[in-house]
Tab-separated table of C-alpha atoms in Angstrom:
chain	number	residue	atom	x	y	z
A	734	UNK	CA	19.339	12.789	-4.830
A	735	UNK	CA	19.283	8.736	-3.921
A	736	UNK	CA	16.708	7.157	-5.941
A	737	UNK	CA	13.981	5.481	-4.844
A	738	UNK	CA	13.366	1.761	-4.338
A	739	UNK	CA	10.388	0.603	-6.329
A	740	UNK	CA	7.829	-0.814	-3.810
A	741	UNK	CA	5.618	-4.616	-4.728
A	742	UNK	CA	2.863	-5.480	-2.380
A	743	UNK	CA	2.390	-8.802	-2.984
A	744	UNK	CA	-1.844	-9.642	-1.228
A	745	UNK	CA	-4.255	-12.729	-1.857
A	746	UNK	CA	-6.256	-14.858	0.596
A	747	UNK	CA	-4.362	-17.732	2.367
A	748	UNK	CA	-2.896	-20.527	-0.281
A	749	UNK	CA	-3.347	-17.992	-3.418
A	750	UNK	CA	0.357	-18.340	-4.576
A	751	UNK	CA	2.218	-15.363	-3.327
A	752	UNK	CA	5.251	-17.409	-2.446
A	753	UNK	CA	5.064	-19.090	-6.255
A	754	UNK	CA	4.893	-15.412	-7.388
A	755	UNK	CA	7.043	-13.873	-4.976
A	756	UNK	CA	9.683	-16.389	-6.791
A	757	UNK	CA	9.273	-15.785	-10.045
A	758	UNK	CA	9.961	-12.548	-8.750
A	759	UNK	CA	13.105	-12.610	-7.663
A	760	UNK	CA	14.749	-14.445	-10.367
A	761	UNK	CA	13.383	-11.646	-12.474
A	762	UNK	CA	15.424	-9.262	-10.664
A	763	UNK	CA	18.381	-11.092	-10.670
A	764	UNK	CA	18.303	-11.378	-14.469
A	765	UNK	CA	17.986	-8.492	-14.008
A	766	UNK	CA	20.828	-7.434	-12.155
A	767	UNK	CA	18.482	-5.791	-10.032
A	768	UNK	CA	19.427	-5.600	-5.739
A	769	UNK	CA	15.758	-6.954	-4.431
A	770	UNK	CA	14.906	-7.840	-0.972
A	771	UNK	CA	12.418	-9.177	0.272
A	772	UNK	CA	9.868	-8.311	3.278
A	773	UNK	CA	7.428	-11.477	4.545
A	774	UNK	CA	4.740	-11.285	7.061
A	775	UNK	CA	3.560	-14.523	8.459
A	776	UNK	CA	0.321	-14.975	11.519
A	777	UNK	CA	2.321	-17.643	13.390
A	778	UNK	CA	5.910	-17.224	15.325
A	779	UNK	CA	7.709	-19.561	12.975
A	780	UNK	CA	8.189	-18.523	8.869
A	781	UNK	CA	7.012	-21.290	6.246
A	782	UNK	CA	8.003	-19.473	3.044
A	783	UNK	CA	10.803	-18.033	4.472
A	784	UNK	CA	13.658	-20.395	3.178
A	785	UNK	CA	12.057	-20.092	-0.793
A	786	UNK	CA	14.172	-16.239	-0.103
A	787	UNK	CA	17.596	-16.874	-1.394
A	788	UNK	CA	19.909	-16.110	0.568
A	789	UNK	CA	22.023	-13.589	-0.860
A	790	UNK	CA	18.061	-11.623	-0.891
A	791	UNK	CA	18.463	-8.585	2.461
A	792	UNK	CA	15.637	-10.904	4.091
A	793	UNK	CA	13.081	-9.670	7.094
A	794	UNK	CA	10.020	-11.300	8.188
A	795	UNK	CA	7.628	-10.327	10.494
A	796	UNK	CA	5.844	-13.268	13.058
A	797	UNK	CA	3.126	-13.614	14.627
A	798	UNK	CA	0.791	-10.997	14.296
A	799	UNK	CA	-0.199	-9.001	10.776
A	800	UNK	CA	1.143	-5.969	8.811
A	801	UNK	CA	-2.022	-4.210	8.532
A	802	UNK	CA	-3.252	-4.547	12.181
A	803	UNK	CA	-0.535	-5.257	15.463
A	804	UNK	CA	2.768	-4.907	13.574
A	805	UNK	CA	2.471	-1.817	11.517
A	806	UNK	CA	4.927	-0.004	14.076
A	807	UNK	CA	7.467	-2.902	14.102
A	808	UNK	CA	6.725	-2.991	9.680
A	809	UNK	CA	7.607	0.643	9.434
A	810	UNK	CA	11.090	0.182	11.341
A	811	UNK	CA	11.889	-2.423	9.191
A	812	UNK	CA	11.283	-1.282	6.094
A	813	UNK	CA	13.327	1.528	6.951
A	814	UNK	CA	16.310	-1.081	7.677
A	815	UNK	CA	15.753	-2.121	4.654
A	816	UNK	CA	16.189	0.768	3.175
A	817	UNK	CA	19.712	2.151	5.610
A	818	UNK	CA	21.083	-0.559	5.278
A	819	UNK	CA	20.993	-1.834	1.692
A	820	UNK	CA	20.985	0.097	-2.042
A	821	UNK	CA	17.385	-1.528	-3.483
A	822	UNK	CA	16.237	-1.154	-6.969
A	823	UNK	CA	13.163	-3.238	-5.371
A	824	UNK	CA	12.083	-3.988	-2.332
A	825	UNK	CA	8.891	-6.857	-2.389
A	826	UNK	CA	6.124	-7.021	0.697
A	827	UNK	CA	4.280	-11.033	0.764
A	828	UNK	CA	2.018	-9.499	3.249
A	829	UNK	CA	0.203	-12.583	5.762
A	830	UNK	CA	-3.511	-13.294	3.292
A	831	UNK	CA	-5.481	-12.551	5.868
A	832	UNK	CA	-4.149	-8.544	5.485
A	833	UNK	CA	-6.332	-5.357	3.700
A	834	UNK	CA	-4.343	-4.242	0.886
A	835	UNK	CA	-5.457	-0.851	1.679
A	836	UNK	CA	-3.710	-0.941	5.818
A	837	UNK	CA	-0.813	-2.524	3.583
A	838	UNK	CA	-0.267	0.678	1.389
A	839	UNK	CA	-1.052	3.040	4.091
A	840	UNK	CA	1.703	0.765	6.472
A	841	UNK	CA	4.385	1.273	3.809
A	842	UNK	CA	4.193	5.264	3.429
A	843	UNK	CA	4.950	6.326	6.538
A	844	UNK	CA	6.316	9.462	6.798
A	845	UNK	CA	9.219	8.475	7.624
A	846	UNK	CA	10.088	6.003	4.679
A	847	UNK	CA	7.727	9.048	1.877
A	848	UNK	CA	11.955	9.816	0.348
A	849	UNK	CA	13.490	6.352	0.433
A	850	UNK	CA	10.285	4.696	-1.003
A	851	UNK	CA	7.515	4.606	-4.063
A	852	UNK	CA	4.651	1.442	-4.353
A	853	UNK	CA	4.580	0.564	-7.663
A	854	UNK	CA	1.343	-1.330	-6.923
A	855	UNK	CA	-1.213	-3.895	-5.327
A	856	UNK	CA	-1.104	-6.559	-6.969
A	857	UNK	CA	-3.443	-9.396	-5.614
A	858	UNK	CA	-3.259	-13.208	-6.200
A	859	UNK	CA	-6.563	-15.252	-6.303
A	860	UNK	CA	-7.469	-18.846	-5.454
A	861	UNK	CA	-9.811	-18.921	-7.996
A	862	UNK	CA	-11.807	-22.168	-6.946
A	863	UNK	CA	-11.880	-20.366	-3.377
A	864	UNK	CA	-12.971	-17.513	-4.687
A	865	UNK	CA	-15.993	-19.074	-7.209
A	866	UNK	CA	-16.631	-21.119	-4.441
A	867	UNK	CA	-16.687	-18.010	-1.594
A	868	UNK	CA	-20.213	-17.870	0.021
A	869	UNK	CA	-19.020	-21.257	1.377
A	870	UNK	CA	-16.471	-18.861	3.577
A	871	UNK	CA	-18.059	-17.023	6.561
A	872	UNK	CA	-18.402	-13.447	5.943
A	873	UNK	CA	-15.037	-11.748	7.124
A	874	UNK	CA	-12.739	-13.855	4.733
A	875	UNK	CA	-15.890	-13.311	1.915
A	876	UNK	CA	-14.728	-9.705	2.165
A	877	UNK	CA	-11.471	-9.818	2.435
A	878	UNK	CA	-11.575	-11.282	-0.903
A	879	UNK	CA	-13.797	-8.627	-1.972
A	880	UNK	CA	-10.974	-5.383	-0.974
A	881	UNK	CA	-8.068	-7.881	-1.496
A	882	UNK	CA	-9.966	-7.996	-6.129
A	883	UNK	CA	-11.311	-4.535	-5.636
A	884	UNK	CA	-7.922	-2.504	-4.487
A	885	UNK	CA	-5.571	-4.015	-6.749
A	886	UNK	CA	-3.766	-2.822	-9.446
A	887	UNK	CA	-2.923	-6.306	-11.356
A	888	UNK	CA	-4.918	-9.690	-10.701
A	889	UNK	CA	-3.604	-12.908	-10.407
A	890	UNK	CA	-6.314	-15.414	-10.582
A	891	UNK	CA	-3.958	-18.856	-9.932
A	892	UNK	CA	-5.505	-22.332	-10.356
A	893	UNK	CA	-7.964	-21.878	-13.007
A	894	UNK	CA	-7.054	-25.355	-15.728
A	895	UNK	CA	-9.864	-27.154	-13.879
A	896	UNK	CA	-12.367	-24.436	-14.139
A	897	UNK	CA	-15.256	-24.772	-16.894
A	898	UNK	CA	-15.005	-21.955	-19.863
A	899	UNK	CA	-18.613	-20.750	-18.091
A	900	UNK	CA	-16.605	-20.136	-14.901
A	901	UNK	CA	-13.380	-18.623	-16.748
A	902	UNK	CA	-16.359	-15.920	-17.990
A	903	UNK	CA	-17.624	-15.199	-14.929
A	904	UNK	CA	-14.031	-14.579	-13.197
A	905	UNK	CA	-13.582	-11.906	-16.302
A	906	UNK	CA	-17.127	-10.175	-15.576
A	907	UNK	CA	-15.942	-10.260	-12.149
A	908	UNK	CA	-13.376	-8.275	-12.832
A	909	UNK	CA	-14.666	-6.239	-14.831
A	910	UNK	CA	-17.621	-5.744	-12.444
A	911	UNK	CA	-15.410	-5.403	-8.777
A	912	UNK	CA	-12.449	-3.316	-10.773
A	913	UNK	CA	-12.574	-1.721	-13.711
A	914	UNK	CA	-10.454	-1.594	-16.734
A	915	UNK	CA	-7.325	-3.086	-14.007
A	916	UNK	CA	-4.941	-6.480	-15.642
A	917	UNK	CA	-5.601	-9.250	-15.212
A	918	UNK	CA	-4.031	-13.211	-16.195
A	919	UNK	CA	-6.601	-16.256	-15.691
A	920	UNK	CA	-2.943	-18.978	-15.316
A	921	UNK	CA	-1.845	-21.939	-13.129
A	922	UNK	CA	1.214	-21.554	-10.412
A	923	UNK	CA	1.161	-18.084	-10.386
A	924	UNK	CA	2.660	-17.674	-13.949
A	925	UNK	CA	2.595	-13.731	-15.120
A	926	UNK	CA	4.396	-12.164	-17.814
A	927	UNK	CA	6.588	-10.247	-14.801
A	928	UNK	CA	7.620	-7.425	-16.772
A	929	UNK	CA	3.686	-6.184	-16.616
A	930	UNK	CA	3.805	-6.132	-12.782
A	931	UNK	CA	7.643	-3.764	-13.342
A	932	UNK	CA	5.123	-1.218	-15.161
A	933	UNK	CA	3.113	-0.765	-12.619
A	934	UNK	CA	6.234	1.950	-12.098
A	935	UNK	CA	4.836	5.464	-10.312
A	936	UNK	CA	5.739	8.586	-12.209
A	937	UNK	CA	7.734	11.012	-9.883
A	938	UNK	CA	5.724	14.140	-8.957
A	939	UNK	CA	6.602	16.618	-6.825
A	940	UNK	CA	4.848	17.813	-4.050
A	941	UNK	CA	0.986	18.710	-4.347
A	942	UNK	CA	1.000	16.227	-6.762
A	943	UNK	CA	-0.389	12.870	-6.677
A	944	UNK	CA	2.685	10.695	-6.368
A	945	UNK	CA	0.810	7.817	-7.655
A	946	UNK	CA	0.358	6.479	-12.121
A	947	UNK	CA	-2.601	6.854	-13.382
A	948	UNK	CA	-2.989	2.317	-13.041
A	949	UNK	CA	-3.492	2.870	-9.779
A	950	UNK	CA	-6.281	2.028	-8.774
A	951	UNK	CA	-5.659	3.554	-4.660
A	952	UNK	CA	-3.652	6.915	-4.935
A	953	UNK	CA	-1.653	8.813	-2.826
A	954	UNK	CA	-1.750	12.627	-2.510
A	955	UNK	CA	1.515	14.946	-0.291
A	956	UNK	CA	0.463	18.162	0.866
A	957	UNK	CA	3.896	20.342	2.955
A	958	UNK	CA	3.577	22.657	4.950
A	959	UNK	CA	4.786	25.889	4.817
A	960	UNK	CA	3.523	27.269	8.047
A	961	UNK	CA	1.647	25.992	11.398
A	962	UNK	CA	-1.513	25.005	11.723
A	963	UNK	CA	-4.630	26.077	12.966
A	964	UNK	CA	-5.790	23.422	15.344
A	965	UNK	CA	-9.969	24.638	15.249
A	966	UNK	CA	-9.923	25.612	11.365
A	967	UNK	CA	-7.952	22.015	10.282
A	968	UNK	CA	-10.607	20.377	12.356
A	969	UNK	CA	-13.338	22.386	10.485
A	970	UNK	CA	-11.438	21.024	7.848
A	971	UNK	CA	-11.256	17.177	8.550
A	972	UNK	CA	-14.789	16.613	9.315
A	973	UNK	CA	-15.139	17.482	5.379
A	974	UNK	CA	-13.880	14.933	4.101
A	975	UNK	CA	-14.337	12.634	1.845
A	976	UNK	CA	-15.386	9.725	2.659
A	977	UNK	CA	-12.869	8.336	-0.949
A	978	UNK	CA	-10.133	9.235	2.353
A	979	UNK	CA	-9.574	5.737	3.466
A	980	UNK	CA	-6.362	7.101	4.931
A	981	UNK	CA	-3.933	10.538	6.354
A	982	UNK	CA	-0.835	9.784	8.138
A	983	UNK	CA	2.330	12.521	8.543
A	984	UNK	CA	3.215	15.751	10.619
A	985	UNK	CA	1.636	19.187	12.144
A	986	UNK	CA	2.344	22.025	13.243
A	987	UNK	CA	0.293	23.544	16.727
A	988	UNK	CA	1.467	27.166	17.454
A	989	UNK	CA	5.147	25.363	19.364
A	990	UNK	CA	4.140	21.380	19.115
A	991	UNK	CA	4.437	18.976	16.122
A	992	UNK	CA	2.289	16.053	16.690
A	993	UNK	CA	2.108	12.814	14.830
A	994	UNK	CA	-1.279	12.753	13.039
A	995	UNK	CA	-3.041	10.019	12.131
A	996	UNK	CA	-6.529	9.716	10.446
A	997	UNK	CA	-8.304	6.683	9.720
A	998	UNK	CA	-11.905	5.225	9.287
A	999	UNK	CA	-13.443	9.081	9.744
A	1000	UNK	CA	-10.762	8.765	13.708
A	1001	UNK	CA	-7.837	11.378	13.883
A	1002	UNK	CA	-5.315	10.445	16.174
A	1003	UNK	CA	-2.928	13.492	17.797
A	1004	UNK	CA	0.977	12.338	18.978
A	1005	UNK	CA	3.251	15.088	20.304
A	1006	UNK	CA	6.608	14.486	18.239
A	1007	UNK	CA	9.651	15.327	20.066
A	1008	UNK	CA	11.031	15.535	17.147
A	1009	UNK	CA	12.010	17.891	14.706
A	1010	UNK	CA	10.237	16.594	11.603
A	1011	UNK	CA	9.486	17.221	7.722
A	1012	UNK	CA	5.834	18.896	7.807
A	1013	UNK	CA	3.725	16.801	5.874
A	1014	UNK	CA	1.166	14.542	5.320
A	1015	UNK	CA	-0.303	11.068	3.422
A	1016	UNK	CA	-3.007	10.540	1.828
A	1017	UNK	CA	-4.657	7.506	0.424
A	1018	UNK	CA	-7.746	6.990	-1.291
A	1019	UNK	CA	-9.844	7.104	-3.943
A	1020	UNK	CA	-10.906	9.851	-6.555
A	1021	UNK	CA	-8.771	12.398	-5.219
A	1022	UNK	CA	-8.475	15.818	-5.752
A	1023	UNK	CA	-5.114	17.519	-5.185
A	1024	UNK	CA	-6.348	21.118	-6.113
A	1025	UNK	CA	-8.848	20.551	-4.199
A	1026	UNK	CA	-7.158	18.763	-1.180
A	1027	UNK	CA	-4.181	22.058	-1.978
A	1028	UNK	CA	-6.874	24.605	-1.204
A	1029	UNK	CA	-8.445	23.130	1.653
A	1030	UNK	CA	-5.018	22.566	3.840
A	1031	UNK	CA	-3.549	26.169	2.190
A	1032	UNK	CA	-6.277	27.453	4.127
A	1033	UNK	CA	-5.853	25.908	7.077
A	1034	UNK	CA	-1.981	27.565	7.102
A	1035	UNK	CA	-1.051	30.556	10.338
A	1036	UNK	CA	0.131	33.219	8.014
A	1037	UNK	CA	3.469	35.227	9.106
A	1038	UNK	CA	3.079	37.837	11.534
């Protein structure tokens, strides 16, 4: 069975220090003789940071857009290419500074990639002075920074040497208030114990179980269908899913037709699929109950005649 590549998502606002941390991660991986690839995303038409990636490291770039919205489909193709072209131990995604962590995670959990990748965690690199001065920023920027802290599995509070003890205490308090029990560090130049970042490894689980480690704040769950699904029963079930489920994506069969199904912000979409695909759904959210999800979905499957 082919091993899965370990995915680390680097999130953080513009100029927070993501590329600085990326360089350290790549050096660490080289020392440990791991095969590592990088996917970088830039809002502009030209990549500024790609020169920081050594020539012997497989690199793919997504330019002129954000991987959590306009380039989501392209991200899946690029990730697929990196997996098929290389036998990877680690895949590092440096997202654009305006990317929402959950959207990046969602893009990584394509039905095409479930057997090739598992996500270790979201590492949020935060510009500490900017965070403390966030009230001077617009509402959208403040909300994005809040989400980057809230959904991180490890927080790097960067550029902290010039802060007072009171300000450092406030950062610690904000971490506990917004993302309880999440490991974090107050540092400069994105220096961190890199072994901690790689210890966020996802535990291997079978289908019908959570596939995320307990450390991960955002959980994922995979359900595999044994039979086609009754659409009316499925949509009745869908109306009652908890708000803690952010995304659902995968393939589902109604009668003799397979559909690519996606669910986001309470809105489902169906797209006819011409190829035979594995019938399974990937869930992303918080406080997922695998047993409850399994019971509900098993009840919408059509019994064999």
